[in-house]
Tab-separated table of C-alpha atoms in Angstrom:
chain	number	residue	atom	x	y	z
A	1	ALA	CA	182.231	-96.746	-54.191
A	2	GLN	CA	182.175	-93.932	-56.679
A	3	THR	CA	179.008	-93.680	-58.730
A	4	VAL	CA	177.478	-91.410	-61.349
A	5	THR	CA	173.710	-91.178	-61.701
A	6	GLN	CA	171.737	-89.765	-64.586
A	7	SER	CA	168.102	-89.951	-63.594
A	8	GLN	CA	166.578	-88.869	-66.921
A	9	PRO	CA	166.731	-91.722	-69.459
A	10	GLU	CA	165.081	-89.617	-72.173
A	11	MET	CA	164.306	-85.964	-72.762
A	12	SER	CA	163.054	-83.835	-75.593
A	13	VAL	CA	163.254	-80.129	-76.332
A	14	GLN	CA	161.997	-77.845	-79.055
A	15	GLU	CA	164.534	-76.363	-81.390
A	16	ALA	CA	165.906	-73.023	-80.073
A	17	GLU	CA	164.741	-73.792	-76.526
A	18	THR	CA	166.906	-74.506	-73.486
A	19	VAL	CA	167.221	-77.887	-71.795
A	20	THR	CA	169.033	-79.072	-68.682
A	21	LEU	CA	170.350	-82.597	-68.190
A	22	SER	CA	170.957	-83.796	-64.641
A	23	CYS	CA	173.881	-85.679	-63.191
A	24	THR	CA	174.746	-86.518	-59.608
A	25	TYR	CA	177.798	-88.355	-58.360
A	26	ASP	CA	179.103	-89.827	-55.182
A	27	THR	CA	182.704	-89.676	-54.044
A	28	SER	CA	184.771	-89.098	-50.950
A	29	GLU	CA	187.560	-87.532	-52.996
A	30	ASN	CA	188.177	-83.805	-52.929
A	31	ASN	CA	190.032	-83.459	-56.208
A	32	TYR	CA	188.366	-84.791	-59.320
A	33	TYR	CA	187.178	-83.929	-62.793
A	34	LEU	CA	183.759	-84.120	-64.360
A	35	PHE	CA	182.867	-84.387	-68.015
A	36	TRP	CA	179.898	-84.416	-70.338
A	37	TYR	CA	180.254	-86.504	-73.484
A	38	LYS	CA	177.907	-86.522	-76.448
A	39	GLN	CA	177.241	-89.619	-78.543
A	40	PRO	CA	175.311	-88.822	-81.743
A	41	PRO	CA	173.804	-91.559	-83.925
A	42	SER	CA	177.218	-91.943	-85.573
A	43	ARG	CA	178.273	-93.567	-82.269
A	44	GLN	CA	181.404	-91.429	-81.939
A	45	MET	CA	181.964	-90.158	-78.382
A	46	ILE	CA	182.646	-86.425	-78.345
A	47	LEU	CA	183.702	-84.330	-75.364
A	48	VAL	CA	181.243	-81.501	-74.731
A	49	ILE	CA	182.603	-79.863	-71.596
A	50	ARG	CA	184.797	-80.518	-68.575
A	51	GLN	CA	184.919	-79.143	-65.043
A	52	GLU	CA	187.721	-79.295	-62.502
A	53	ALA	CA	186.372	-79.733	-58.978
A	54	TYR	CA	188.791	-77.203	-57.514
A	55	LYS	CA	187.383	-74.475	-59.762
A	56	GLN	CA	184.337	-72.689	-58.391
A	57	GLN	CA	183.496	-71.081	-61.713
A	58	ASN	CA	181.147	-73.088	-63.878
A	59	ALA	CA	182.574	-74.161	-67.208
A	60	THR	CA	181.031	-72.876	-70.427
A	61	GLU	CA	181.603	-73.842	-74.034
A	62	ASN	CA	179.556	-71.834	-76.498
A	63	ARG	CA	175.913	-72.955	-76.059
A	64	PHE	CA	176.850	-75.506	-73.404
A	65	SER	CA	177.307	-74.664	-69.750
A	66	VAL	CA	177.314	-76.554	-66.482
A	67	ASN	CA	175.908	-75.935	-63.048
A	68	PHE	CA	178.466	-77.480	-60.723
A	69	GLN	CA	177.335	-77.783	-57.111
A	70	LYS	CA	180.215	-79.455	-55.277
A	71	ALA	CA	178.529	-79.735	-51.889
A	72	ALA	CA	175.450	-81.283	-53.444
A	73	LYS	CA	177.580	-83.429	-55.778
A	74	SER	CA	175.579	-82.261	-58.730
A	75	PHE	CA	176.793	-81.521	-62.249
A	76	SER	CA	174.038	-80.551	-64.670
A	77	LEU	CA	174.453	-79.625	-68.328
A	78	LYS	CA	172.514	-76.767	-69.853
A	79	ILE	CA	172.119	-76.552	-73.614
A	80	SER	CA	170.927	-73.188	-74.848
A	81	ASP	CA	169.391	-72.484	-78.252
A	82	SER	CA	169.038	-76.220	-78.925
A	83	GLN	CA	169.794	-77.358	-82.457
A	84	LEU	CA	168.763	-80.463	-84.348
A	85	GLY	CA	172.395	-81.544	-84.305
A	86	ASP	CA	172.267	-81.720	-80.520
A	87	THR	CA	170.130	-84.855	-80.774
A	88	ALA	CA	172.292	-87.523	-79.116
A	89	MET	CA	172.980	-89.574	-76.017
A	90	TYR	CA	174.693	-87.539	-73.337
A	91	PHE	CA	176.921	-89.168	-70.754
A	92	CYS	CA	178.162	-87.667	-67.528
A	93	ALA	CA	181.573	-88.968	-66.404
A	94	PHE	CA	183.853	-88.617	-63.405
A	95	ILE	CA	187.514	-89.278	-62.715
A	96	SER	CA	189.506	-88.793	-59.538
A	97	GLY	CA	192.840	-90.062	-58.324
A	98	THR	CA	192.354	-93.489	-59.858
A	99	TYR	CA	192.952	-94.022	-63.534
A	100	LYS	CA	189.375	-95.062	-64.149
A	101	TYR	CA	186.478	-93.067	-65.432
A	102	ILE	CA	182.991	-93.707	-64.084
A	103	PHE	CA	180.169	-93.106	-66.544
A	104	GLY	CA	176.481	-92.560	-65.976
A	105	THR	CA	173.915	-94.568	-67.897
A	106	GLY	CA	173.179	-91.688	-70.248
A	107	THR	CA	170.312	-89.394	-71.220
A	108	ARG	CA	168.853	-89.645	-74.706
A	109	LEU	CA	168.062	-86.120	-75.910
A	110	LYS	CA	165.863	-85.472	-78.896
A	111	VAL	CA	165.597	-81.991	-80.365
A	112	LEU	CA	162.279	-81.435	-82.104
A	113	ALA	CA	161.875	-79.237	-85.169
B	1	ASN	CA	196.894	-87.475	-87.150
B	2	ALA	CA	194.343	-90.311	-87.048
B	3	GLY	CA	193.643	-90.134	-83.308
B	4	VAL	CA	192.242	-93.418	-81.997
B	5	THR	CA	191.399	-96.127	-84.504
B	6	GLN	CA	189.738	-99.506	-83.965
B	7	THR	CA	189.857	-102.604	-86.119
B	8	PRO	CA	187.460	-104.092	-87.163
B	9	LYS	CA	184.344	-101.920	-87.152
B	10	PHE	CA	181.912	-104.837	-87.299
B	11	ARG	CA	182.228	-108.541	-86.580
B	12	VAL	CA	179.945	-111.530	-86.233
B	13	LEU	CA	181.218	-114.529	-84.282
B	14	LYS	CA	179.795	-117.905	-83.447
B	15	THR	CA	179.730	-119.018	-79.832
B	16	GLY	CA	183.117	-120.407	-78.855
B	17	GLN	CA	185.130	-118.609	-81.519
B	18	SER	CA	187.964	-116.298	-80.608
B	19	MET	CA	188.977	-112.905	-81.904
B	20	THR	CA	191.154	-109.896	-81.165
B	21	LEU	CA	190.141	-106.259	-81.374
B	22	LEU	CA	192.912	-103.818	-82.132
B	23	CYS	CA	193.093	-100.278	-80.830
B	24	ALA	CA	195.768	-97.897	-82.041
B	25	GLN	CA	196.497	-94.299	-81.060
B	26	ASP	CA	199.039	-91.907	-82.537
B	27	MET	CA	198.939	-89.253	-79.804
B	28	ASN	CA	201.599	-90.804	-77.554
B	29	HIS	CA	199.065	-91.205	-74.763
B	30	GLU	CA	200.013	-93.122	-71.639
B	31	TYR	CA	196.600	-94.459	-70.694
B	32	MET	CA	194.368	-96.686	-72.756
B	33	TYR	CA	190.991	-98.228	-72.003
B	34	TRP	CA	188.544	-100.783	-73.326
B	35	TYR	CA	184.819	-100.326	-72.653
B	36	ARG	CA	181.689	-102.096	-73.643
B	37	GLN	CA	178.438	-100.261	-74.210
B	38	ASP	CA	175.103	-101.989	-73.749
B	39	PRO	CA	171.641	-100.417	-73.925
B	40	GLY	CA	170.677	-98.721	-70.668
B	41	MET	CA	174.036	-99.430	-69.022
B	42	GLY	CA	176.308	-96.691	-70.235
B	43	LEU	CA	179.974	-97.522	-70.713
B	44	ARG	CA	181.514	-100.186	-68.528
B	45	LEU	CA	185.256	-100.546	-68.191
B	46	ILE	CA	186.660	-103.930	-69.197
B	47	HIS	CA	190.424	-103.451	-68.855
B	48	TYR	CA	192.790	-100.547	-68.898
B	49	SER	CA	196.493	-99.781	-69.148
B	50	VAL	CA	198.540	-97.047	-67.506
B	51	GLY	CA	201.548	-97.544	-69.733
B	52	GLU	CA	203.367	-99.844	-72.111
B	53	GLY	CA	203.603	-103.359	-70.726
B	54	THR	CA	200.976	-102.810	-68.019
B	55	THR	CA	197.326	-103.851	-67.831
B	56	ALA	CA	194.686	-103.898	-65.123
B	57	LYS	CA	191.150	-105.165	-64.676
B	58	GLY	CA	188.175	-102.887	-64.830
B	59	GLU	CA	184.570	-103.388	-63.859
B	60	VAL	CA	183.685	-106.296	-66.184
B	61	PRO	CA	186.915	-108.177	-67.092
B	62	ASP	CA	185.644	-111.768	-67.173
B	63	GLY	CA	185.934	-113.446	-70.556
B	64	TYR	CA	188.395	-110.866	-71.911
B	65	ASN	CA	192.168	-110.540	-72.006
B	66	VAL	CA	194.315	-107.600	-73.043
B	67	SER	CA	197.880	-106.797	-73.967
B	68	ARG	CA	199.849	-103.627	-74.442
B	69	LEU	CA	203.191	-104.610	-75.888
B	70	LYS	CA	203.607	-101.264	-77.640
B	71	LYS	CA	202.596	-97.898	-76.263
B	72	GLN	CA	200.419	-97.085	-79.238
B	73	ASN	CA	198.464	-100.359	-79.332
B	74	PHE	CA	196.006	-101.952	-76.925
B	75	LEU	CA	194.568	-105.339	-77.885
B	76	LEU	CA	191.372	-106.859	-76.526
B	77	GLY	CA	190.950	-110.609	-76.881
B	78	LEU	CA	187.949	-112.864	-76.553
B	79	GLU	CA	189.151	-116.443	-76.133
B	80	SER	CA	185.759	-118.158	-76.339
B	81	ALA	CA	182.991	-115.797	-77.375
B	82	ALA	CA	179.581	-115.992	-75.703
B	83	PRO	CA	176.261	-114.353	-76.689
B	84	SER	CA	176.547	-112.194	-73.541
B	85	GLN	CA	179.540	-110.516	-75.172
B	86	THR	CA	177.396	-109.086	-77.943
B	87	SER	CA	177.995	-105.369	-77.521
B	88	VAL	CA	179.619	-102.269	-78.909
B	89	TYR	CA	183.248	-101.996	-77.834
B	90	PHE	CA	185.033	-98.688	-77.473
B	91	CYS	CA	188.680	-98.007	-77.040
B	92	ALA	CA	189.880	-94.735	-75.536
B	93	SER	CA	193.173	-93.113	-74.684
B	94	ARG	CA	194.290	-90.088	-72.726
B	95	PRO	CA	197.513	-88.353	-71.763
B	96	GLY	CA	198.773	-88.202	-68.193
B	97	GLY	CA	196.900	-86.210	-65.593
B	98	ALA	CA	193.132	-86.126	-65.597
B	99	GLY	CA	192.493	-84.968	-69.121
B	100	GLU	CA	189.620	-86.113	-71.203
B	101	GLN	CA	189.615	-89.386	-73.026
B	102	TYR	CA	189.740	-89.646	-76.789
B	103	PHE	CA	187.525	-92.375	-78.149
B	104	GLY	CA	187.753	-94.640	-81.152
B	105	PRO	CA	184.736	-95.125	-83.441
B	106	GLY	CA	183.652	-98.375	-81.793
B	107	THR	CA	183.346	-102.002	-82.882
B	108	ARG	CA	179.974	-103.679	-83.066
B	109	LEU	CA	180.350	-107.341	-82.154
B	110	THR	CA	177.573	-109.876	-82.458
B	111	VAL	CA	177.961	-113.369	-81.039
B	112	THR	CA	175.406	-115.903	-82.274
């Protein structure tokens, strides 16, 4: 079965510092996509970044970047220059040839002033 | 362009009552999904649809039914609500391929 594991239920970081959120997944598929979603207190789910498994280059989106290790089945999210607005739940998600996304249980990130 | 909308945003039901949650998207997406979100459990897939007139079961389908009579709408029904169905419900849609999902704002349902 395909699974996504986020082993850090809660994390905190000082404003302007860098933080890394961990995500591991398990699949026998070779072609798949990985995502990080952000859920602020407003509850709206917002896409942060996506990574195609066939691409070796790590995806970046402004202050957000990933460290994608395909062999290790690891997909961590790095947030640089953390801002108060980054305070949110962060979910790692995976989709392969099926139509279904698999979500991790989330990491609650708090950015401290 | 409203994206994905959900109706209602909040609802309180008594045990045994029924209700329907409506999800609508105006992006002409093929795929639509219903999730529930509970503390510490992430998002769990209830039902999904790969196109108009089709539905399929997800991870936690018991106690729910769905219909997709029109491409833009995906309805989630609770025939006889139970306290275990107290949750936040999210609808999502996406185009073909493996693109990201677009989420609605969620519906908070409380069953007493």
